[in-house]
XYZ file of C-alpha atoms in Angstrom:
652
model
C 23.345 36.042 -3.781
C 24.241 38.163 -0.794
C 21.654 38.386 1.956
C 20.577 42.010 2.193
C 19.396 43.189 5.585
C 16.330 44.702 3.948
C 15.151 41.199 2.964
C 15.180 39.913 6.552
C 11.625 40.975 7.539
C 10.166 39.190 4.530
C 12.273 36.087 5.137
C 11.154 35.979 8.766
C 7.520 36.223 7.752
C 8.071 33.384 5.279
C 9.855 31.148 7.822
C 12.971 30.992 5.628
C 15.311 33.295 7.526
C 17.400 30.519 9.122
C 17.791 28.814 5.753
C 18.996 32.095 4.257
C 21.586 32.458 7.040
C 22.759 28.918 6.342
C 23.121 29.822 2.672
C 25.677 32.497 3.595
C 27.718 29.940 5.569
C 27.982 27.163 3.022
C 30.148 24.028 3.183
C 31.401 21.648 0.534
C 29.535 18.447 -0.151
C 31.352 15.182 0.588
C 30.226 13.334 -2.531
C 31.878 9.936 -1.782
C 30.285 9.776 1.662
C 26.869 10.815 0.355
C 27.142 8.242 -2.451
C 27.894 5.472 0.047
C 24.773 6.375 2.025
C 22.569 6.600 -1.045
C 23.559 3.005 -1.839
C 21.870 1.986 1.395
C 18.643 3.858 0.732
C 15.604 1.633 0.289
C 12.732 3.349 -1.559
C 10.073 0.984 -0.181
C 10.656 1.985 3.442
C 12.320 5.427 3.024
C 15.086 4.310 5.369
C 18.818 3.622 5.277
C 19.703 -0.033 5.873
C 22.606 -0.277 8.307
C 24.285 -3.254 9.968
C 22.451 -2.438 13.209
C 19.000 -1.725 11.720
C 17.157 1.084 9.981
C 17.498 4.853 10.305
C 16.208 7.790 8.289
C 15.797 11.562 8.070
C 12.610 12.773 9.744
C 10.779 16.053 10.206
C 12.648 16.475 13.485
C 15.955 16.471 11.597
C 14.645 19.034 9.104
C 13.585 21.337 11.940
C 16.909 21.110 13.785
C 19.291 21.022 10.831
C 17.720 23.718 8.621
C 15.487 25.591 11.074
C 12.423 25.212 8.845
C 8.832 25.136 10.160
C 7.176 21.740 9.795
C 3.623 22.679 10.728
C 1.376 24.481 8.274
C -0.363 24.058 4.940
C 1.092 21.751 2.341
C 3.127 23.242 -0.513
C 1.085 22.384 -3.574
C -1.169 23.852 -6.222
C -0.355 23.854 -9.927
C 2.789 24.540 -11.927
C 1.976 27.042 -14.655
C -1.697 27.764 -15.382
C -2.207 30.063 -12.412
C -5.011 32.034 -14.036
C -7.231 28.917 -14.043
C -6.979 28.006 -10.368
C -5.570 30.753 -8.177
C -7.429 33.799 -6.939
C -6.013 36.869 -8.610
C -3.860 34.717 -10.863
C -2.541 35.903 -14.204
C -1.017 34.071 -17.143
C 2.424 32.908 -16.094
C 4.693 35.411 -17.788
C 2.287 38.324 -17.325
C 2.328 37.671 -13.582
C 6.119 37.304 -13.671
C 6.382 40.812 -15.181
C 3.958 42.325 -12.667
C 5.786 40.869 -9.658
C 9.396 41.435 -10.781
C 8.928 44.337 -13.239
C 11.133 42.673 -15.827
C 10.983 39.760 -18.240
C 13.945 37.501 -19.053
C 15.105 37.314 -22.684
C 14.103 34.303 -24.724
C 17.572 32.777 -24.631
C 17.380 32.691 -20.801
C 14.071 30.764 -20.665
C 13.532 27.014 -21.008
C 9.806 26.268 -21.018
C 8.782 27.605 -17.589
C 12.237 27.837 -16.011
C 14.650 30.782 -16.001
C 18.419 30.462 -15.865
C 19.972 31.267 -12.508
C 22.636 33.450 -14.104
C 19.992 35.879 -15.316
C 18.473 36.063 -11.821
C 21.861 36.717 -10.248
C 22.827 39.384 -12.752
C 19.458 41.148 -12.564
C 18.780 40.984 -8.808
C 22.275 40.662 -7.340
C 22.302 44.016 -5.526
C 19.302 45.963 -4.327
C 19.900 49.687 -5.086
C 20.679 51.946 -2.165
C 17.752 54.116 -1.164
C 15.259 51.896 -2.996
C 11.599 52.315 -2.102
C 9.533 49.616 -0.424
C 8.105 48.228 -3.650
C 11.574 47.807 -5.151
C 12.799 46.009 -2.028
C 9.816 43.662 -2.241
C 10.657 42.836 -5.868
C 14.258 42.007 -4.977
C 13.097 40.009 -1.955
C 10.787 37.967 -4.201
C 13.670 37.185 -6.552
C 15.917 36.234 -3.606
C 13.277 33.872 -2.177
C 12.708 32.237 -5.560
C 16.444 31.550 -5.911
C 16.660 30.349 -2.301
C 13.855 27.836 -2.831
C 14.939 26.799 -6.314
C 18.610 26.190 -5.478
C 18.788 25.254 -1.775
C 15.613 23.299 -0.996
C 14.075 22.180 -4.281
C 16.943 22.093 -6.750
C 16.632 19.815 -9.750
C 19.439 17.894 -11.419
C 20.232 20.739 -13.787
C 21.179 23.001 -10.886
C 21.017 26.167 -12.969
C 17.323 26.921 -13.499
C 14.552 28.436 -11.389
C 10.985 27.318 -12.041
C 8.264 29.947 -11.947
C 5.983 27.745 -9.808
C 6.881 30.041 -6.883
C 5.095 33.085 -8.313
C 1.803 32.470 -6.420
C 3.739 32.194 -3.156
C 5.961 35.263 -3.503
C 2.963 37.292 -4.698
C 1.860 37.528 -1.052
C 5.018 37.534 1.033
C 3.083 38.048 4.269
C 1.308 34.681 3.847
C 4.308 32.497 3.053
C 4.806 31.682 6.737
C 1.679 29.532 6.885
C 3.210 26.778 4.734
C 5.133 23.698 5.877
C 8.426 24.216 4.083
C 10.082 21.523 6.173
C 7.720 18.730 5.081
C 7.964 19.816 1.430
C 11.784 19.771 1.575
C 11.785 16.297 3.134
C 9.345 15.020 0.501
C 11.613 16.290 -2.274
C 14.714 14.731 -0.665
C 12.905 11.384 -0.360
C 11.845 11.512 -4.010
C 15.339 12.399 -5.249
C 16.955 9.528 -3.332
C 14.288 7.106 -4.536
C 14.962 8.142 -8.121
C 18.724 7.772 -7.826
C 18.209 4.221 -6.522
C 17.528 3.366 -10.171
C 20.785 2.210 -11.731
C 20.151 4.356 -14.835
C 20.130 7.592 -12.780
C 23.553 9.026 -12.031
C 22.781 12.465 -10.567
C 21.346 13.313 -7.172
C 19.425 16.513 -6.502
C 17.520 17.926 -3.547
C 18.580 19.517 -0.229
C 21.847 17.609 0.041
C 23.160 19.892 2.791
C 20.424 18.369 4.967
C 21.574 14.833 4.140
C 25.253 15.493 4.815
C 24.657 17.388 8.051
C 22.379 14.567 9.229
C 25.192 12.076 8.569
C 27.721 14.115 10.541
C 25.381 14.560 13.506
C 24.241 10.939 13.690
C 27.521 9.098 12.973
C 30.308 10.296 15.221
C 32.993 8.200 13.468
C 32.213 9.737 10.072
C 32.182 13.429 10.991
C 35.181 15.669 10.278
C 37.345 16.750 13.166
C 37.776 20.312 14.350
C 34.152 21.418 14.044
C 33.052 21.615 17.648
C 31.275 24.988 17.676
C 27.486 24.558 17.643
C 25.247 27.309 16.276
C 21.741 27.627 14.886
C 20.646 26.056 12.613
C 22.643 22.963 13.435
C 23.810 22.449 9.847
C 25.848 25.640 10.175
C 28.212 23.713 12.471
C 30.055 22.483 9.375
C 30.490 25.970 7.951
C 33.728 26.194 6.009
C 34.066 22.423 5.619
C 36.008 21.814 2.408
C 36.825 18.277 1.377
C 40.196 17.903 -0.277
C 40.293 16.788 -3.881
C 40.933 13.069 -4.151
C 40.000 10.056 -6.225
C 36.294 9.515 -5.696
C 36.223 5.773 -6.421
C 38.502 4.616 -3.582
C 36.859 7.076 -1.190
C 33.437 5.548 -1.900
C 34.829 2.094 -1.129
C 36.398 3.349 2.097
C 33.142 5.030 3.178
C 31.208 1.868 2.348
C 33.550 -0.238 4.459
C 33.344 2.205 7.392
C 29.567 1.914 7.313
C 29.729 -1.890 7.185
C 31.948 -1.954 10.276
C 29.650 0.287 12.340
C 28.537 -0.981 15.724
C 25.105 -0.189 17.238
C 26.642 2.164 19.805
C 28.337 4.231 17.096
C 25.021 5.590 15.863
C 23.664 8.464 17.970
C 19.953 7.842 18.305
C 19.127 11.161 20.013
C 21.804 13.786 19.246
C 19.482 16.744 19.884
C 19.029 15.996 23.580
C 22.545 17.223 24.400
C 22.810 20.344 26.547
C 24.906 22.209 23.963
C 22.129 21.744 21.396
C 19.326 22.822 23.712
C 21.119 26.102 24.432
C 21.165 27.205 20.774
C 17.784 25.889 19.577
C 15.378 28.552 18.392
C 12.271 28.613 20.646
C 9.903 28.447 17.677
C 11.147 24.964 16.762
C 10.159 23.626 20.184
C 6.560 24.818 19.984
C 4.102 21.922 20.560
C 2.479 22.347 17.144
C 5.863 21.589 15.552
C 7.192 18.943 17.936
C 3.927 17.005 17.674
C 4.550 16.362 13.961
C 7.937 14.778 14.589
C 6.097 11.600 15.616
C 3.431 11.868 12.951
C 2.965 9.079 10.411
C 1.473 10.939 7.493
C 2.000 12.037 3.906
C 4.618 14.572 2.816
C 3.583 16.781 -0.111
C 5.476 18.893 -2.598
C 3.278 19.662 -5.618
C 3.027 16.345 -7.527
C 5.432 14.607 -5.103
C 3.703 12.549 -2.390
C 5.911 10.591 0.023
C 5.299 8.821 3.330
C 6.765 9.748 6.719
C 7.407 6.241 8.101
C 8.628 7.099 11.574
C 7.191 3.855 12.953
C 10.305 2.105 11.604
C 12.783 4.357 13.479
C 11.282 4.709 16.966
C 14.722 4.776 18.696
C 15.376 8.166 17.051
C 12.592 9.510 19.293
C 13.511 7.624 22.467
C 11.593 4.383 21.973
C 12.367 0.701 21.493
C 12.129 -0.560 17.920
C 10.072 -3.749 17.511
C 9.752 -5.770 14.317
C 8.206 -3.257 11.879
C 5.024 -3.649 9.900
C 5.153 -4.146 6.108
C 5.991 -0.990 4.197
C 3.336 0.994 2.382
C 3.249 0.551 -1.393
C 3.196 3.950 -3.124
C 4.922 2.934 -6.356
C 2.114 4.436 -8.408
C 2.612 7.836 -6.786
C 6.378 7.667 -7.249
C 5.950 7.149 -11.000
C 4.304 10.558 -11.454
C 6.481 13.530 -12.294
C 3.754 16.191 -12.363
C 4.483 17.378 -15.873
C 1.763 19.576 -17.246
C 0.676 22.857 -15.744
C -3.061 22.357 -16.045
C -3.356 20.060 -13.030
C -4.563 21.202 -9.645
C -2.760 18.684 -7.470
C -4.947 19.103 -4.347
C -7.809 17.726 -6.433
C -5.733 15.043 -8.158
C -4.333 13.735 -4.843
C -7.262 14.559 -2.591
C -6.897 11.493 -0.326
C -3.231 12.126 0.388
C -3.720 15.842 0.950
C -6.424 14.965 3.433
C -3.909 12.839 5.353
C -1.734 15.898 5.868
C -4.679 18.059 6.900
C -5.581 15.443 9.527
C -1.965 15.025 10.649
C -2.821 15.610 14.309
C -4.826 12.372 14.308
C -1.874 10.244 13.167
C 0.660 10.999 15.911
C 2.308 7.829 17.251
C 1.986 6.846 20.895
C 4.834 4.781 22.353
C 6.870 4.492 25.551
C 10.007 6.600 26.076
C 12.878 4.664 27.638
C 16.238 5.817 29.025
C 18.173 3.541 26.636
C 16.543 3.715 23.173
C 17.530 1.295 20.465
C 16.413 -1.827 18.607
C 14.956 -4.649 20.619
C 16.347 -8.169 20.812
C 13.503 -9.444 18.630
C 14.191 -6.786 16.011
C 17.920 -7.529 15.864
C 17.225 -11.256 15.556
C 14.865 -10.560 12.661
C 17.240 -8.031 11.099
C 20.270 -10.323 11.199
C 18.254 -12.965 9.358
C 16.513 -10.847 6.720
C 18.414 -7.577 6.297
C 21.122 -6.887 3.745
C 23.567 -5.566 6.312
C 26.857 -5.370 4.387
C 27.790 -4.072 0.943
C 31.568 -4.513 1.022
C 33.261 -7.731 -0.178
C 33.697 -10.326 2.536
C 37.476 -10.333 2.125
C 37.605 -6.713 3.331
C 35.262 -7.163 6.265
C 36.824 -10.182 7.905
C 33.804 -11.820 9.508
C 31.583 -9.218 11.215
C 28.608 -11.556 10.860
C 29.795 -13.449 13.896
C 29.173 -10.486 16.185
C 26.528 -11.413 18.705
C 23.504 -9.313 19.577
C 24.459 -6.698 22.213
C 23.534 -7.551 25.786
C 21.713 -4.266 26.307
C 19.245 -5.223 23.571
C 17.909 -8.047 25.757
C 17.184 -5.551 28.543
C 15.077 -3.198 26.404
C 12.248 -5.663 25.949
C 10.440 -6.541 22.760
C 8.903 -3.112 22.217
C 5.391 -2.426 20.963
C 4.178 -1.192 17.616
C 2.313 2.119 17.927
C -1.425 1.951 17.464
C -2.321 3.255 14.023
C -4.736 2.734 11.181
C -3.263 0.855 8.262
C -3.388 2.969 5.125
C -4.314 0.975 2.049
C -1.650 0.477 -0.591
C -1.990 2.313 -3.878
C -2.578 -0.057 -6.799
C -0.079 0.198 -9.609
C -1.950 0.650 -12.895
C 1.091 -0.392 -14.929
C 0.907 -3.944 -13.585
C -2.784 -4.135 -14.435
C -2.091 -3.124 -18.021
C 0.640 -5.714 -18.351
C -1.575 -8.417 -16.933
C -4.440 -7.417 -19.220
C -2.191 -7.809 -22.247
C -1.243 -11.366 -21.301
C -4.719 -12.697 -22.117
C -4.239 -16.269 -20.830
C -6.861 -17.591 -18.468
C -8.705 -20.822 -17.744
C -10.789 -20.734 -20.915
C -7.692 -20.940 -23.109
C -5.890 -23.500 -21.022
C -8.845 -25.893 -21.256
C -7.931 -26.804 -24.827
C -4.252 -25.853 -25.027
C -3.196 -29.297 -23.841
C -4.869 -30.851 -26.891
C -3.020 -28.461 -29.196
C 0.324 -29.303 -27.630
C -0.366 -33.030 -27.704
C -1.168 -32.958 -31.419
C 1.913 -30.809 -32.103
C 4.064 -33.401 -30.374
C 2.495 -36.124 -32.494
C 3.101 -34.247 -35.742
C 6.627 -32.999 -35.028
C 8.457 -36.135 -36.257
C 6.787 -35.761 -39.645
C 7.150 -31.980 -40.089
C 9.894 -30.136 -41.800
C 8.954 -26.612 -40.777
C 9.400 -24.558 -37.660
C 7.549 -21.929 -35.656
C 6.514 -18.533 -36.866
C 5.658 -15.916 -34.281
C 3.634 -12.876 -35.128
C 0.937 -10.566 -33.894
C -1.675 -13.234 -34.551
C -0.334 -15.617 -31.946
C 1.609 -18.871 -32.291
C 1.440 -20.792 -35.554
C 3.129 -23.937 -36.804
C 3.829 -24.026 -40.532
C 5.256 -27.094 -42.212
C 4.804 -29.576 -44.975
C 5.612 -33.252 -44.728
C 7.870 -34.770 -47.259
C 6.027 -36.278 -50.176
C 5.780 -40.016 -49.921
C 6.729 -40.191 -46.270
C 5.683 -43.450 -44.721
C 3.748 -43.453 -41.465
C 3.780 -46.261 -38.954
C 0.406 -47.435 -40.198
C 1.621 -47.739 -43.753
C -0.146 -44.593 -45.087
C 1.449 -41.693 -46.929
C 1.290 -38.081 -45.802
C 0.170 -36.029 -48.785
C 0.534 -32.573 -47.216
C -0.208 -31.772 -43.577
C -0.657 -28.066 -42.892
C -2.468 -27.203 -39.708
C -2.539 -23.568 -38.621
C -3.651 -22.100 -35.341
C -4.222 -18.392 -35.910
C -5.061 -16.283 -32.927
C -5.640 -12.815 -34.358
C -5.893 -12.511 -38.146
C -8.802 -14.870 -38.881
C -10.628 -14.771 -35.583
C -8.931 -17.840 -34.127
C -11.005 -20.160 -36.337
C -9.515 -23.382 -37.560
C -10.791 -24.418 -41.056
C -11.258 -28.155 -40.654
C -12.313 -28.720 -44.301
C -9.747 -26.763 -46.288
C -6.878 -27.754 -43.970
C -7.136 -31.502 -43.328
C -5.596 -32.795 -40.146
C -4.449 -36.108 -41.662
C -4.249 -37.611 -45.080
C -6.558 -40.396 -46.214
C -5.302 -43.833 -45.415
C -3.344 -42.897 -42.308
C -3.803 -44.476 -38.949
C -5.392 -41.263 -37.657
C -8.120 -41.601 -40.273
C -8.790 -45.106 -39.072
C -8.918 -43.860 -35.507
C -11.451 -41.150 -36.331
C -13.610 -43.616 -38.248
C -13.525 -46.197 -35.485
C -15.315 -46.331 -32.177
C -12.098 -45.709 -30.269
C -12.659 -41.979 -30.301
C -15.694 -42.453 -28.092
C -13.608 -44.073 -25.393
C -10.632 -41.766 -25.776
C -12.265 -38.360 -26.141
C -15.859 -38.844 -25.042
C -17.885 -38.666 -28.260
C -17.904 -38.763 -32.055
C -18.309 -34.955 -32.255
C -14.903 -34.295 -30.801
C -13.758 -31.985 -33.615
C -16.950 -29.947 -33.474
C -16.532 -29.512 -29.714
C -12.960 -28.328 -30.161
C -14.085 -25.796 -32.755
C -16.794 -24.493 -30.404
C -14.315 -24.138 -27.546
C -11.935 -22.177 -29.739
C -14.685 -19.791 -30.840
C -15.700 -19.154 -27.221
C -12.083 -18.565 -26.276
C -11.635 -16.042 -29.073
C -14.710 -14.134 -27.916
C -13.339 -14.087 -24.357
C -9.898 -12.949 -25.525
C -11.465 -9.948 -27.267
C -12.573 -8.564 -23.929
C -10.150 -6.823 -21.576
C -9.427 -9.162 -18.689
C -8.364 -8.018 -15.263
C -7.621 -10.011 -12.167
C -9.771 -8.079 -9.771
C -6.880 -7.774 -7.329
C -6.142 -4.206 -8.321
C -8.144 -1.391 -9.815
C -6.975 1.735 -11.624
C -7.130 5.002 -9.773
C -9.660 7.639 -10.724
C -6.859 10.051 -11.507
C -4.294 9.966 -14.291
C -1.911 12.904 -14.467
C -0.916 11.878 -17.955
C -4.354 12.980 -19.165
C -5.205 16.704 -19.343
C -7.828 18.138 -17.047
C -11.247 18.063 -18.676
C -13.240 20.274 -16.301
C -12.025 23.648 -15.138
C -13.141 24.934 -11.746
C -16.075 27.286 -11.803
C -14.306 29.914 -9.689
C -10.658 30.724 -8.959
C -9.065 29.445 -5.751
C -7.070 31.270 -3.165
C -3.287 31.262 -3.576
C -1.786 28.018 -2.342
C -4.906 27.192 -0.371
C -6.892 23.998 -0.444
C -10.096 24.270 -2.481
C -13.120 22.275 -1.494
C -12.629 20.155 -4.590
C -9.468 18.798 -3.033
C -11.600 17.043 -0.435
C -13.601 15.143 -3.025
C -12.454 14.440 -6.549
C -14.889 15.689 -9.101
C -16.489 18.496 -7.085
C -15.618 22.117 -7.748
C -16.806 24.092 -4.768
C -15.630 27.620 -4.293
C -12.826 28.093 -1.804
C -12.746 30.961 0.592
C -10.261 33.824 0.564
C -6.570 33.094 0.903
C -6.568 33.867 4.596
C -9.220 31.280 5.401
C -8.417 27.753 6.436
C -9.373 24.667 4.389
C -12.654 23.008 5.242
C -12.209 19.632 6.898
C -14.399 16.715 5.982
C -14.774 13.185 7.270
C -11.543 11.169 7.321
C -10.876 9.405 4.069
C -7.997 7.121 3.206
C -6.910 5.786 -0.167
C -9.097 2.844 -1.013
C -8.315 -0.426 -2.696
C -10.925 -2.958 -3.856
C -11.104 -6.259 -2.030
C -9.420 -8.983 -4.097
C -11.835 -11.427 -5.681
C -10.180 -14.408 -7.304
C -13.155 -16.734 -7.272
C -13.637 -16.730 -11.061
C -10.205 -15.629 -12.221
C -7.983 -17.989 -10.306
C -4.658 -18.514 -11.972
C -4.078 -21.868 -10.303
C -3.866 -24.753 -12.760
C -6.326 -27.550 -12.234
C -4.284 -30.358 -13.823
C -0.538 -31.010 -13.710
C -0.620 -31.562 -17.481
C -1.573 -27.957 -18.232
C 0.637 -26.202 -15.692
C 2.518 -23.243 -17.180
C 5.986 -22.236 -16.081
C 6.756 -18.687 -14.911
C 10.088 -16.952 -14.982
C 11.315 -16.003 -11.523
C 11.909 -12.264 -11.137
C 15.351 -11.679 -9.614
C 16.144 -8.218 -8.171
C 18.774 -6.361 -10.127
C 22.107 -5.875 -8.417
C 22.617 -2.253 -9.210
C 24.891 -1.187 -6.356
C 22.135 0.915 -4.760
C 19.600 0.454 -2.019
C 17.026 -1.142 -4.325
C 18.531 -4.620 -3.900
C 18.964 -4.692 -0.127
C 16.054 -7.086 0.346
C 15.414 -10.142 -1.766
C-alpha cells in the first residue's frame, strides 16, 4: 500500500514512520543466503554458530536497521476477547466495525484473521478531501497491514490478525510501546521453529535478518550499494537477486560461511563515520542505547524470548570470554498462544516483570579498542563448537588454522556481573517420567522375576505378550517333558499381570512347579532357608508385589522439576473484576492470581519487588535412580541429536 502523506503524523506518533519509509523502498530476499544462515542458528543460545565464534541480532541491530524504538512498554495483552480485559473494549468484530467503519465478508475471514487482499482493495487509496476521521480510519488500516506483513508476518503471508485493534484504537498512545523488542522476539521465535526439520517455511521480519547479514559480513554483501541512508536497511533498496537454482546457491553460501576468517566479520559496523552522519537522533537517546546491553526478556504476546547479549560482547566493543550455560526456556517456546481468553501479562507475570525492570539488568564490561573473542574463548570454541557444515572435501583443511595472534593480546575477558535467572522446567518431561513408573520398589524384586524366567525358558514353548497390563509370559510345557531331576512338567503357567488384576500373583491356582520336580524338593527342604533367608519366601514375594502395586498407582515424580502454575492449554477460569487499560500492564500481571484494578491507559504499571522465575531445589534423597546392585542395573538408550541440516545439531 502506498504511503499517504496524511498518514505520516500518526506513524510518527506510533514510532513506525521509518519502517513505513523502508516499506516503500523494498528489496528482494536472498533466500539461499538466508537459508544458509538459518542452518547455523542455535535455539538454545539464540546465536549463529560461526567458525570464529558466536554472533546474533540484538536490539542495537533492530534500532539501526529498521529505525524502531526499543524502549517502552511490552507488546502484549490478549488476542481476541478484548471486552473481557481492555478498558473500553468491545467484542472483536463489533470493535472492528467501529474503528474501520466496515466489516469484511465471510469469505475473507479465517477465524480472527482477514485476508490482505481485502485490506488492500478497501483501504488502498484515501479519498481526496477526506475529513480527519476518515484519514484516521485509513491510517489504522495501513498500520495494521504494516505490522501484520512487515514485522509480525506469519507463514501464510496473506492474512492480518485483528489483535492490533486495541493498539490502533488510540493512535496517539502507540508510541509508548517497544516495537523493536517485539519484532526481535518474533524473529527469534520464527528461527527457532524453523530449526525443526519438519518446518520448511520461515516467517518474521526477514528484511532485518538479510540487512544484518550484509552489514556484518563484508564478503557476502552485494556490490554497488554504497549509498547509506536511514534506516540502514534501506541501503539495499532495489536489490534484486537473479533467478537461479536454489540448491547449489545454498551450498555455495554454506561454503563461504565455513571459510570465513575472524577479521571478515565486522564486530562494530555502526561506529563508522558514514553511519553516524545519517543516524536519527532519537535512536541515540540514552533510554534506547542503554537497552542494547540489557540481558532481559523479549515479549510479543505469547512469545517470550531471551536477549542473550552476554554471549556476543564483541558486538558492543568488549572481549568475549567463555560464556555461561544458556538459559533453558523450552517450556516457553512450546506455547503458541492459541486461545483469545488469555491475558498474557498475568500468565507470564515473572517474564513481564523482567522487562519492566530492564534497567537493572544492563551489562557492565570493559570497552577495548580491538574487540573480539579472547584466546581462552577461541581455544574452547575450537574444541567444542560445530564450526563447519560443508563436507571436508570442499573445505580442504581449515581446521589447521591457528588462533590469531591478536586474540592473545586481548586478554581472557570477564563475564559481566549478573543474576542467574532460573531455568524454566519443562512439564512435558515430567509427564513422560511419571508415566515410566519404575523406581526402587519395583526393582527390589524384579531380579527374582528375571531369574525364574531364565530358569523356565528352556522348558517353555510360548513367547512374550505385551499389553496395557504390563509384561506377561504365557507358555505351556510339553506334556511328559523330563526335567533334570527326573520329574515331569504337567503344565507350568505363571503370569505376572501388572494392570488387569492388581498385580497379584495367584500362587494356588497357578502352581510354579509340578509335583515331583526338583523345585518341589527344594521348597520342601531346608535349603531355601540358606538360599533365600526363610521358609516364608513366597509369602514375602507376594507382599512385596502388593506394596509395589500400591506405589505404582500413585503418580511419581522425581522432584527435580515442578510444573508451572500456568498452562495456556487450559481456559482461564477467573475473569478480572474490572477491565484493564489498552495494552497496559494490570496489577494482576505482577502476581498470578490477583486481579487488582489497573489505572487508566496513560498511567504507568506499578512496580513491585523483583521476582524471577523460580525452580524447586532438586531433592533426590528418596527417589534416586542409581541402582544399588550390578545385578539389577537397567540399560538406557542413548539419545543422539538428530542431524537435520539446521542449527539444532551444532552441539552434541
